[in-house]
Amino acid sequence: MAKIPVALQMFTLRNETEKDFVKTLEQVASLGYQGVEFAGYGDLSAKEMKTVLDDLGLKAASSHVSLDQLEGQLSDVIQYSQGIGNKHIVCPFLMPDRRTEADYKALIKSLNDIGRVCHEEGLTFSYHNHDFELQRLSDGRTALETILEETNPEWVKAEFDIYWLQRAGEVPLEWIKRHPERTPLVHLKDMTTDGEQFFAELGTGGVDLQSVLNYGETAGVEWWVVEQDQSRRSPLESIEISINYLKQLQVV
């Protein structure tokens, strides 16, 4: 198994970063994560953030940026990313008022436009799924299938979230296999095996993580990204359990 680096999606530690962004990054680095996927930068300038990352030995794996920002402030988004050495920009979420069939058609144009500009600037742009994109449209395809089939594969990649795929009744590995070389980033998550299907630390739930990890090199995955949207324990304890699981598998 190739040594694909592991990053943490900082949304997991949103409460901690609100109190002290730099200290939280220090804690992430101390646990053995090699990079971070940002979901906001606190009040740090790109220069300040780059200095902190370099001092901690962390890489900027990617950044989640709201669709509103991508559509209205793309040049600023790109400039900041380039300033911190980040090569991946991700659209993380589609607001409920933009999920009609007509909205998805408009979204495809928008994603292509954003992706083209990112591509021209040497960056990779990806779309991150939840479970609602697995609902079927009038032609029988899911919204996620439609997005991936009708966007330019050079401009728009996928950041598959394996928790949300499984939550929607899908097999995460099959999605990765169907889109070769289009998954530079993969969200690693686990799910409790009870009826609640709650977010779980890696290795403690029922998601087939091993099959996804084994296929990473073949799929061209550049970063594994650990995220736990909610935790029943301290989020810092949760991310430690998850990274220790990956260490046991010799992923890290």
Coordinates of N, CA and C in Angstrom, one line a residue:
M1 N 0.8 -1.2 0.0 CA 0.0 0.0 0.0 C 0.9 1.2 0.0
A2 N 0.7 2.1 -0.9 CA 1.4 3.4 -1.0 C 1.2 4.3 0.2
K3 N 2.2 5.0 0.5 CA 2.1 6.0 1.6 C 1.4 7.3 1.2
I4 N 0.1 7.3 1.1 CA -0.6 8.5 0.8 C -0.7 9.3 2.0
P5 N -0.3 10.6 2.0 CA -0.4 11.4 3.3 C -1.8 11.6 3.8
V6 N -1.9 11.8 5.1 CA -3.2 12.0 5.8 C -3.3 13.4 6.3
A7 N -4.4 14.0 6.0 CA -4.7 15.3 6.5 C -6.0 15.3 7.4
L8 N -6.2 16.3 8.2 CA -7.4 16.4 9.0 C -8.2 17.6 8.5
Q9 N -9.5 17.4 8.3 CA -10.4 18.4 7.9 C -10.7 19.2 9.2
M10 N -10.3 20.5 9.2 CA -10.3 21.3 10.4 C -11.7 21.7 10.9
F11 N -12.7 21.4 10.1 CA -14.1 21.6 10.6 C -14.3 20.7 11.8
T12 N -13.6 19.6 11.9 CA -13.8 18.7 13.0 C -13.4 19.4 14.3
L13 N -12.5 20.3 14.3 CA -12.1 21.1 15.5 C -12.5 22.5 15.4
R14 N -13.7 22.8 14.9 CA -14.1 24.2 14.7 C -14.3 24.9 16.1
N15 N -14.7 24.2 17.1 CA -14.8 24.9 18.4 C -13.4 25.2 19.0
E16 N -12.5 24.3 18.7 CA -11.1 24.5 19.2 C -10.4 25.7 18.5
T17 N -10.6 25.7 17.2 CA -9.9 26.8 16.4 C -10.5 28.2 16.7
E18 N -11.8 28.2 17.1 CA -12.4 29.5 17.5 C -11.6 30.1 18.7
K19 N -11.1 29.2 19.6 CA -10.4 29.7 20.8 C -9.0 30.0 20.5
D20 N -8.3 29.1 19.7 CA -6.9 29.3 19.4 C -6.5 28.5 18.2
F21 N -6.5 29.2 17.1 CA -6.2 28.5 15.8 C -4.9 27.8 15.8
V22 N -3.8 28.6 16.1 CA -2.5 28.1 16.0 C -2.3 26.9 17.0
K23 N -2.7 27.1 18.2 CA -2.6 26.0 19.2 C -3.2 24.7 18.7
T24 N -4.4 24.8 18.1 CA -5.1 23.7 17.5 C -4.3 23.0 16.4
L25 N -3.7 23.8 15.6 CA -2.8 23.2 14.5 C -1.6 22.5 15.2
E26 N -1.1 23.0 16.2 CA 0.0 22.4 16.9 C -0.5 21.0 17.4
Q27 N -1.7 20.9 18.0 CA -2.2 19.6 18.5 C -2.4 18.6 17.3
V28 N -2.9 19.1 16.2 CA -3.0 18.2 15.0 C -1.7 17.7 14.6
A29 N -0.7 18.5 14.5 CA 0.6 18.1 14.1 C 1.2 17.1 15.1
S30 N 1.0 17.3 16.4 CA 1.6 16.4 17.4 C 1.0 15.0 17.3
L31 N -0.2 14.9 16.8 CA -0.8 13.6 16.7 C -0.3 12.8 15.5
G32 N 0.4 13.4 14.6 CA 1.0 12.7 13.5 C 0.3 13.0 12.1
Y33 N -0.7 13.9 12.1 CA -1.3 14.3 10.8 C -0.2 15.0 10.0
Q34 N -0.2 14.7 8.7 CA 0.8 15.4 7.8 C 0.3 16.7 7.2
G35 N -1.0 16.9 7.2 CA -1.5 18.1 6.6 C -2.9 18.4 7.2
V36 N -3.4 19.5 6.7 CA -4.8 19.9 7.1 C -5.6 20.4 5.9
E37 N -6.8 20.1 6.0 CA -7.8 20.6 5.0 C -8.6 21.7 5.7
F38 N -8.4 23.0 5.2 CA -9.0 24.1 5.9 C -10.5 24.2 5.6
A39 N -11.1 24.8 6.6 CA -12.5 25.2 6.5 C -12.6 26.6 7.1
G40 N -11.8 27.5 6.6 CA -11.6 28.9 7.2 C -10.2 29.0 7.7
Y41 N -9.8 30.2 7.9 CA -8.4 30.4 8.3 C -8.2 31.3 9.5
G42 N -9.3 31.4 10.3 CA -9.2 32.3 11.5 C -8.9 33.7 11.0
D43 N -8.1 34.4 11.6 CA -7.7 35.8 11.2 C -6.3 35.8 10.7
L44 N -5.7 34.7 10.3 CA -4.4 34.7 9.9 C -4.3 35.0 8.4
S45 N -3.3 35.8 8.1 CA -3.0 36.1 6.7 C -2.3 34.9 6.0
A46 N -2.3 34.9 4.7 CA -1.6 33.8 4.0 C -0.2 33.7 4.5
K47 N 0.5 34.8 4.6 CA 1.9 34.7 5.0 C 2.0 34.2 6.4
E48 N 1.2 34.6 7.3 CA 1.2 34.1 8.7 C 0.9 32.6 8.8
M49 N -0.1 32.2 8.0 CA -0.5 30.8 8.0 C 0.6 29.9 7.4
K50 N 1.3 30.4 6.4 CA 2.4 29.6 5.8 C 3.5 29.4 6.8
T51 N 3.8 30.5 7.5 CA 4.9 30.4 8.5 C 4.5 29.4 9.6
V52 N 3.3 29.4 10.1 CA 2.8 28.4 11.1 C 2.9 27.0 10.6
L53 N 2.4 26.8 9.4 CA 2.4 25.4 8.8 C 3.9 24.9 8.6
D54 N 4.8 25.8 8.1 CA 6.2 25.4 8.0 C 6.8 25.1 9.3
D55 N 6.5 25.9 10.3 CA 7.1 25.7 11.6 C 6.6 24.3 12.2
L56 N 5.4 23.9 11.9 CA 4.8 22.7 12.5 C 5.1 21.5 11.6
G57 N 5.6 21.7 10.4 CA 5.8 20.6 9.5 C 4.5 20.1 8.9
L58 N 3.6 20.9 8.8 CA 2.3 20.6 8.2 C 2.2 21.1 6.8
K59 N 1.4 20.4 5.9 CA 1.1 20.8 4.6 C -0.3 21.3 4.5
A60 N -0.6 22.3 3.6 CA -1.9 22.6 3.3 C -2.4 21.6 2.2
A61 N -3.2 20.7 2.7 CA -3.7 19.6 1.8 C -4.7 20.2 0.8
S62 N -5.7 20.9 1.4 CA -6.8 21.5 0.6 C -7.5 22.5 1.4
S63 N -8.5 23.2 0.8 CA -9.3 24.1 1.5 C -10.8 24.0 1.0
H64 N -11.7 23.9 2.0 CA -13.1 24.0 1.7 C -13.5 25.4 1.7
V65 N -14.1 25.8 0.6 CA -14.5 27.2 0.4 C -15.9 27.3 -0.1
S66 N -16.8 28.1 0.6 CA -18.2 28.1 0.2 C -18.4 28.5 -1.2
L67 N -19.5 28.0 -1.8 CA -19.8 28.3 -3.2 C -20.0 29.8 -3.4
D68 N -20.6 30.5 -2.4 CA -20.7 31.9 -2.6 C -19.4 32.6 -2.8
Q69 N -18.4 32.2 -2.0 CA -17.0 32.8 -2.1 C -16.4 32.4 -3.5
L70 N -16.6 31.1 -3.9 CA -16.0 30.6 -5.1 C -16.6 31.4 -6.3
E71 N -17.9 31.7 -6.2 CA -18.5 32.4 -7.3 C -18.3 33.9 -7.3
G72 N -18.0 34.5 -6.1 CA -17.9 35.9 -6.0 C -16.5 36.5 -5.7
Q73 N -15.7 35.6 -5.1 CA -14.3 36.1 -4.7 C -13.2 35.1 -5.1
L74 N -13.4 34.5 -6.3 CA -12.5 33.4 -6.6 C -11.0 33.9 -6.7
S75 N -10.7 35.0 -7.2 CA -9.3 35.5 -7.3 C -8.7 35.6 -5.9
D76 N -9.5 36.0 -4.9 CA -8.9 36.1 -3.5 C -8.7 34.7 -3.0
V77 N -9.6 33.8 -3.3 CA -9.5 32.4 -2.8 C -8.2 31.8 -3.4
I78 N -8.0 32.0 -4.7 CA -6.9 31.4 -5.3 C -5.6 32.0 -4.8
Q79 N -5.6 33.3 -4.6 CA -4.4 34.0 -4.1 C -4.0 33.5 -2.7
Y80 N -5.0 33.3 -1.9 CA -4.6 32.8 -0.5 C -4.1 31.4 -0.6
S81 N -4.8 30.6 -1.4 CA -4.3 29.2 -1.5 C -2.9 29.1 -2.0
Q82 N -2.6 29.9 -3.0 CA -1.2 29.9 -3.6 C -0.2 30.4 -2.5
G83 N -0.7 31.3 -1.7 CA 0.2 31.9 -0.6 C 0.6 30.9 0.5
I84 N -0.3 29.9 0.7 CA 0.0 28.9 1.7 C 0.5 27.5 1.1
G85 N 0.7 27.5 -0.2 CA 1.1 26.3 -0.8 C 0.1 25.2 -1.0
N86 N -1.2 25.7 -1.1 CA -2.3 24.7 -1.2 C -2.7 24.6 -2.7
K87 N -2.8 23.3 -3.1 CA -3.1 23.1 -4.5 C -4.5 22.6 -4.8
H88 N -5.3 22.4 -3.7 CA -6.6 21.9 -3.9 C -7.7 22.8 -3.3
I89 N -8.7 23.1 -4.1 CA -9.8 23.9 -3.6 C -11.0 23.1 -3.8
V90 N -11.9 23.1 -2.7 CA -13.1 22.2 -2.7 C -14.3 23.0 -2.5
C91 N -15.4 22.7 -3.2 CA -16.7 23.2 -2.9 C -17.3 22.2 -2.0
P92 N -17.6 22.6 -0.7 CA -17.9 21.6 0.3 C -19.4 21.3 0.5
F93 N -20.3 22.2 0.1 CA -21.7 22.0 0.5 C -22.6 22.8 -0.4
L94 N -23.7 22.3 -0.7 CA -24.7 23.0 -1.5 C -25.9 23.3 -0.6
M95 N -26.2 24.6 -0.5 CA -27.3 25.0 0.4 C -28.6 24.5 -0.1
P96 N -29.5 24.2 0.9 CA -30.8 23.6 0.5 C -31.6 24.4 -0.5
D97 N -31.4 25.7 -0.6 CA -32.2 26.5 -1.6 C -31.6 26.4 -3.0
R98 N -30.6 25.5 -3.2 CA -29.9 25.4 -4.5 C -29.9 23.9 -5.0
R99 N -31.0 23.2 -4.6 CA -30.9 21.7 -4.9 C -32.1 21.3 -5.8
T100 N -32.7 22.2 -6.5 CA -33.7 21.8 -7.5 C -33.0 21.3 -8.7
E101 N -33.8 20.6 -9.6 CA -33.1 20.1 -10.8 C -32.6 21.3 -11.6
A102 N -33.3 22.4 -11.7 CA -32.8 23.6 -12.4 C -31.5 24.1 -11.8
D103 N -31.5 24.1 -10.4 CA -30.3 24.5 -9.7 C -29.1 23.7 -10.1
Y104 N -29.3 22.4 -10.2 CA -28.2 21.5 -10.5 C -27.6 21.8 -11.9
K105 N -28.5 22.2 -12.8 CA -28.0 22.5 -14.1 C -27.2 23.8 -14.1
A106 N -27.6 24.8 -13.3 CA -26.9 26.0 -13.2 C -25.6 25.8 -12.4
L107 N -25.6 24.8 -11.4 CA -24.4 24.5 -10.7 C -23.3 23.9 -11.6
I108 N -23.7 23.1 -12.5 CA -22.7 22.5 -13.4 C -22.0 23.5 -14.2
K109 N -22.7 24.5 -14.7 CA -22.0 25.6 -15.4 C -21.0 26.4 -14.4
S110 N -21.5 26.6 -13.2 CA -20.7 27.4 -12.3 C -19.5 26.6 -11.9
L111 N -19.6 25.3 -11.6 CA -18.5 24.4 -11.3 C -17.5 24.4 -12.4
N112 N -17.9 24.3 -13.6 CA -17.0 24.3 -14.8 C -16.3 25.6 -14.9
D113 N -17.0 26.7 -14.7 CA -16.3 28.1 -14.7 C -15.2 28.2 -13.6
I114 N -15.6 27.8 -12.4 CA -14.6 27.9 -11.3 C -13.5 26.9 -11.6
G115 N -13.8 25.7 -12.0 CA -12.7 24.7 -12.2 C -11.8 25.1 -13.3
R116 N -12.3 25.8 -14.4 CA -11.4 26.2 -15.5 C -10.4 27.2 -15.0
V117 N -10.9 28.2 -14.2 CA -10.0 29.2 -13.7 C -8.9 28.6 -12.7
C118 N -9.4 27.7 -11.9 CA -8.4 27.1 -11.0 C -7.4 26.3 -11.8
H119 N -7.8 25.6 -12.8 CA -6.9 24.8 -13.6 C -5.9 25.7 -14.3
E120 N -6.3 26.8 -14.8 CA -5.4 27.8 -15.4 C -4.4 28.3 -14.4
E121 N -4.8 28.3 -13.2 CA -3.8 28.8 -12.1 C -3.0 27.7 -11.5
G122 N -3.1 26.5 -12.0 CA -2.3 25.4 -11.5 C -2.9 24.7 -10.3
L123 N -4.2 25.0 -10.0 CA -4.9 24.4 -8.9 C -5.9 23.4 -9.3
T124 N -6.2 22.5 -8.4 CA -7.2 21.5 -8.7 C -8.5 21.8 -7.9
F125 N -9.6 21.7 -8.6 CA -10.9 22.1 -8.0 C -11.8 20.8 -7.9
S126 N -12.4 20.6 -6.7 CA -13.2 19.4 -6.5 C -14.5 19.7 -5.9
Y127 N -15.5 18.8 -6.1 CA -16.8 18.9 -5.5 C -16.9 17.8 -4.4
H128 N -17.3 18.2 -3.2 CA -17.5 17.3 -2.1 C -19.0 17.0 -1.9
N129 N -19.3 15.7 -1.8 CA -20.7 15.2 -1.7 C -21.1 15.0 -0.3
H130 N -22.4 15.1 -0.1 CA -23.1 14.6 1.1 C -24.1 13.5 0.6
D131 N -25.1 13.3 1.3 CA -26.1 12.2 0.8 C -27.2 12.7 -0.1
F132 N -27.5 14.0 0.0 CA -28.6 14.5 -0.8 C -28.3 14.5 -2.3
E133 N -27.1 14.5 -2.7 CA -26.8 14.4 -4.1 C -27.0 13.0 -4.7
L134 N -27.4 12.1 -3.8 CA -27.7 10.7 -4.3 C -29.2 10.6 -4.6
Q135 N -30.0 11.6 -4.5 CA -31.4 11.6 -4.9 C -31.4 11.7 -6.4
R136 N -32.4 11.0 -7.0 CA -32.5 10.9 -8.4 C -33.3 12.1 -9.0
L137 N -32.8 12.5 -10.2 CA -33.5 13.5 -10.9 C -34.5 12.9 -11.9
S138 N -35.1 13.7 -12.7 CA -36.1 13.3 -13.6 C -35.7 12.3 -14.7
D139 N -34.4 12.3 -15.0 CA -33.9 11.4 -16.0 C -33.4 10.1 -15.4
G140 N -33.5 9.9 -14.1 CA -33.1 8.7 -13.4 C -31.7 8.7 -12.9
R141 N -30.9 9.6 -13.3 CA -29.6 9.8 -12.7 C -29.6 10.5 -11.4
T142 N -28.6 10.2 -10.5 CA -28.5 10.9 -9.3 C -27.9 12.3 -9.6
A143 N -28.1 13.2 -8.7 CA -27.6 14.5 -8.9 C -26.0 14.5 -9.0
L144 N -25.4 13.6 -8.2 CA -24.0 13.4 -8.2 C -23.5 12.9 -9.5
E145 N -24.2 11.9 -10.0 CA -23.8 11.3 -11.3 C -23.9 12.4 -12.4
T146 N -25.0 13.2 -12.3 CA -25.1 14.3 -13.3 C -24.0 15.3 -13.2
I147 N -23.7 15.7 -12.0 CA -22.6 16.7 -11.8 C -21.3 16.1 -12.4
L148 N -21.0 14.9 -12.1 CA -19.7 14.3 -12.6 C -19.7 14.0 -14.1
E149 N -20.8 13.7 -14.6 CA -20.9 13.4 -16.1 C -20.9 14.6 -16.9
E150 N -21.4 15.7 -16.4 CA -21.6 16.9 -17.2 C -20.6 18.1 -16.9
T151 N -19.7 17.8 -16.0 CA -18.6 18.8 -15.8 C -17.4 18.2 -16.5
N152 N -16.5 19.1 -16.8 CA -15.2 18.8 -17.5 C -14.3 18.1 -16.5
P153 N -13.9 16.8 -16.8 CA -13.1 16.0 -15.8 C -11.8 16.6 -15.5
E154 N -11.3 17.5 -16.4 CA -10.0 18.1 -16.2 C -10.2 19.3 -15.3
W155 N -11.3 19.9 -15.2 CA -11.6 21.1 -14.4 C -12.2 20.8 -13.1
V156 N -13.1 19.8 -13.0 CA -13.8 19.5 -11.8 C -13.6 18.0 -11.4
K157 N -13.0 17.9 -10.2 CA -12.7 16.6 -9.7 C -13.7 16.3 -8.6
A158 N -13.6 15.1 -7.9 CA -14.5 14.7 -6.9 C -13.7 14.5 -5.6
E159 N -14.3 15.0 -4.5 CA -13.8 14.6 -3.2 C -14.9 13.8 -2.5
F160 N -14.8 12.5 -2.8 CA -15.9 11.6 -2.3 C -15.8 11.5 -0.7
D161 N -16.9 11.6 -0.1 CA -17.1 11.5 1.3 C -17.7 10.1 1.5
I162 N -16.9 9.1 2.0 CA -17.4 7.8 2.1 C -18.4 7.5 3.1
Y163 N -18.5 8.3 4.1 CA -19.6 8.2 5.1 C -20.9 8.6 4.4
W164 N -20.9 9.7 3.7 CA -22.2 10.1 3.1 C -22.6 9.2 2.0
L165 N -21.7 8.7 1.3 CA -22.1 7.7 0.2 C -22.7 6.5 0.8
Q166 N -22.1 5.9 1.9 CA -22.7 4.8 2.5 C -24.0 5.1 3.2
R167 N -24.1 6.3 3.8 CA -25.3 6.7 4.4 C -26.5 6.7 3.4
A168 N -26.2 7.0 2.2 CA -27.2 7.0 1.1 C -27.4 5.6 0.5
G169 N -26.8 4.6 1.1 CA -27.0 3.2 0.6 C -26.0 2.9 -0.6
E170 N -25.0 3.6 -0.8 CA -24.1 3.4 -1.9 C -22.8 2.6 -1.3
V171 N -22.0 2.0 -2.3 CA -20.8 1.4 -1.9 C -19.7 2.4 -2.3
P172 N -19.0 3.0 -1.3 CA -18.0 4.0 -1.6 C -17.0 3.6 -2.6
L173 N -16.4 2.4 -2.5 CA -15.4 2.0 -3.4 C -15.8 2.0 -4.9
E174 N -17.1 1.6 -5.1 CA -17.6 1.6 -6.5 C -17.6 3.0 -7.1
W175 N -17.9 4.0 -6.3 CA -17.8 5.4 -6.9 C -16.4 5.7 -7.3
I176 N -15.5 5.4 -6.4 CA -14.1 5.7 -6.7 C -13.6 5.0 -7.9
K177 N -14.0 3.7 -8.1 CA -13.6 2.9 -9.3 C -14.2 3.5 -10.5
R178 N -15.4 4.0 -10.4 CA -16.1 4.5 -11.7 C -15.5 5.8 -12.2
H179 N -14.7 6.5 -11.3 CA -14.1 7.8 -11.7 C -12.6 7.8 -11.5
P180 N -11.9 7.0 -12.3 CA -10.5 6.8 -12.2 C -9.8 8.2 -12.4
E181 N -8.8 8.4 -11.6 CA -7.9 9.6 -11.7 C -8.7 10.9 -11.5
R182 N -9.9 10.8 -10.9 CA -10.7 12.0 -10.7 C -10.9 12.2 -9.2
T183 N -10.2 11.5 -8.3 CA -10.4 11.5 -6.9 C -9.1 11.8 -6.2
P184 N -8.6 13.1 -6.3 CA -7.3 13.4 -5.6 C -7.5 13.4 -4.1
L185 N -8.7 13.7 -3.6 CA -9.0 13.8 -2.2 C -10.1 12.8 -1.8
V186 N -10.0 12.1 -0.7 CA -11.1 11.3 -0.3 C -11.3 11.5 1.2
H187 N -12.5 11.7 1.6 CA -12.8 11.9 3.0 C -13.0 10.5 3.7
L188 N -12.1 10.2 4.6 CA -12.2 9.0 5.4 C -13.1 9.2 6.6
K189 N -14.2 8.5 6.7 CA -15.1 8.6 7.9 C -15.6 7.2 8.2
D190 N -16.1 7.0 9.4 CA -16.7 5.8 9.8 C -18.1 6.1 10.3
M191 N -18.9 5.0 10.5 CA -20.3 5.2 10.8 C -20.7 4.1 11.8
T192 N -21.4 4.5 12.9 CA -21.8 3.5 13.9 C -22.7 2.5 13.2
T193 N -22.8 1.3 13.8 CA -23.5 0.2 13.2 C -24.9 0.1 13.7
D194 N -25.3 1.1 14.6 CA -26.7 1.1 15.1 C -27.6 1.8 14.1
G195 N -28.9 1.9 14.5 CA -29.8 2.6 13.6 C -29.6 4.1 13.4
E196 N -28.9 4.7 14.3 CA -28.6 6.1 14.2 C -27.6 6.4 13.1
Q197 N -26.7 5.5 12.8 CA -25.7 5.7 11.8 C -24.9 7.0 12.1
F198 N -24.5 7.2 13.3 CA -23.8 8.4 13.7 C -22.3 8.4 13.3
F199 N -21.7 9.5 13.3 CA -20.3 9.6 12.9 C -19.4 8.9 13.9
A200 N -18.5 8.1 13.4 CA -17.6 7.3 14.3 C -16.2 7.5 14.0
E201 N -15.3 7.2 15.0 CA -13.9 7.3 14.8 C -13.5 6.1 13.9
L202 N -12.5 6.3 13.1 CA -12.1 5.3 12.1 C -11.7 4.0 12.8
G203 N -12.3 2.9 12.2 CA -12.0 1.6 12.7 C -13.0 1.2 13.8
T204 N -13.9 2.0 14.2 CA -14.9 1.7 15.2 C -16.3 1.4 14.7
G205 N -16.5 1.6 13.4 CA -17.8 1.5 12.8 C -17.9 0.4 11.8
G206 N -18.8 0.6 10.8 CA -19.1 -0.4 9.8 C -18.7 -0.1 8.4
V207 N -18.1 1.0 8.2 CA -17.7 1.4 6.8 C -16.5 0.6 6.4
D208 N -16.5 0.1 5.2 CA -15.3 -0.8 4.7 C -14.2 0.2 4.3
L209 N -13.5 0.6 5.3 CA -12.3 1.5 5.1 C -11.2 0.8 4.4
Q210 N -11.0 -0.4 4.7 CA -9.8 -1.1 4.2 C -9.8 -1.2 2.6
S211 N -11.0 -1.5 2.1 CA -11.1 -1.6 0.6 C -10.8 -0.3 -0.1
V212 N -11.2 0.8 0.5 CA -10.9 2.2 0.0 C -9.4 2.5 0.1
L213 N -8.9 2.2 1.3 CA -7.4 2.5 1.5 C -6.6 1.6 0.5
N214 N -7.0 0.4 0.3 CA -6.2 -0.5 -0.6 C -6.2 0.0 -2.0
Y215 N -7.3 0.8 -2.4 CA -7.4 1.2 -3.8 C -6.9 2.6 -4.0
G216 N -6.4 3.2 -3.0 CA -6.0 4.6 -3.1 C -4.9 4.9 -4.2
E217 N -3.9 4.1 -4.2 CA -2.8 4.3 -5.2 C -3.4 4.1 -6.6
T218 N -4.2 3.1 -6.8 CA -4.7 2.9 -8.2 C -5.6 4.0 -8.6
A219 N -6.3 4.6 -7.7 CA -7.3 5.7 -8.0 C -6.6 7.1 -8.1
G220 N -5.3 7.1 -7.8 CA -4.6 8.4 -7.9 C -4.9 9.3 -6.7
V221 N -5.3 8.8 -5.6 CA -5.6 9.6 -4.4 C -4.3 10.3 -4.0
E222 N -4.3 11.6 -3.7 CA -3.2 12.4 -3.3 C -3.2 12.6 -1.8
W223 N -4.4 12.7 -1.2 CA -4.5 12.9 0.2 C -5.7 12.2 0.7
W224 N -5.5 11.4 1.9 CA -6.6 11.0 2.7 C -7.0 12.1 3.6
V225 N -8.3 12.4 3.8 CA -8.7 13.5 4.7 C -9.6 12.9 5.8
V226 N -9.2 13.0 7.0 CA -10.0 12.5 8.1 C -10.9 13.6 8.6
E227 N -12.2 13.3 8.7 CA -13.2 14.3 9.2 C -14.2 13.5 10.1
Q228 N -14.5 14.2 11.2 CA -15.7 13.7 12.0 C -16.6 14.9 12.3
D229 N -17.7 14.9 11.6 CA -18.6 16.1 11.7 C -19.0 16.4 13.1
Q230 N -19.3 15.3 13.8 CA -19.7 15.4 15.2 C -19.1 14.3 16.0
S231 N -18.9 14.5 17.3 CA -18.3 13.4 18.1 C -19.0 13.3 19.5
R232 N -19.1 12.1 20.0 CA -19.7 11.9 21.3 C -18.6 12.1 22.4
R233 N -17.4 12.3 22.0 CA -16.3 12.5 23.0 C -15.6 13.8 22.5
S234 N -14.5 14.1 23.2 CA -13.8 15.3 22.7 C -13.3 15.1 21.3
P235 N -13.5 16.1 20.4 CA -13.1 15.9 19.0 C -11.6 15.6 19.0
L236 N -10.8 16.2 19.9 CA -9.3 15.9 19.8 C -9.1 14.4 20.1
E237 N -9.9 13.8 21.1 CA -9.8 12.4 21.3 C -10.2 11.6 20.1
S238 N -11.2 12.0 19.5 CA -11.7 11.3 18.3 C -10.7 11.3 17.2
I239 N -10.0 12.4 16.9 CA -9.0 12.4 15.8 C -7.8 11.7 16.2
E240 N -7.5 11.5 17.5 CA -6.4 10.7 17.9 C -6.7 9.2 17.7
I241 N -7.9 8.8 18.0 CA -8.3 7.4 17.8 C -8.2 7.1 16.3
S242 N -8.7 8.0 15.4 CA -8.7 7.8 14.0 C -7.2 7.7 13.4
I243 N -6.4 8.6 13.8 CA -5.0 8.6 13.3 C -4.3 7.3 13.8
N244 N -4.6 6.9 15.1 CA -3.9 5.7 15.6 C -4.4 4.5 14.8
Y245 N -5.6 4.5 14.4 CA -6.1 3.4 13.5 C -5.3 3.3 12.2
L246 N -5.1 4.4 11.6 CA -4.4 4.5 10.4 C -2.9 4.1 10.6
K247 N -2.4 4.5 11.7 CA -1.0 4.1 12.1 C -0.9 2.5 12.2
Q248 N -1.9 1.9 12.8 CA -1.9 0.5 13.0 C -1.9 -0.2 11.7
L249 N -2.6 0.4 10.7 CA -2.6 -0.2 9.3 C -1.4 0.2 8.5
Q250 N -0.5 1.0 9.2 CA 0.7 1.5 8.5 C 0.4 2.3 7.3
V251 N -0.7 3.0 7.4 CA -1.1 4.0 6.4 C -0.2 5.3 6.6
V252 N 0.0 5.6 7.8 CA 0.8 6.8 8.2 C 2.2 6.4 8.5

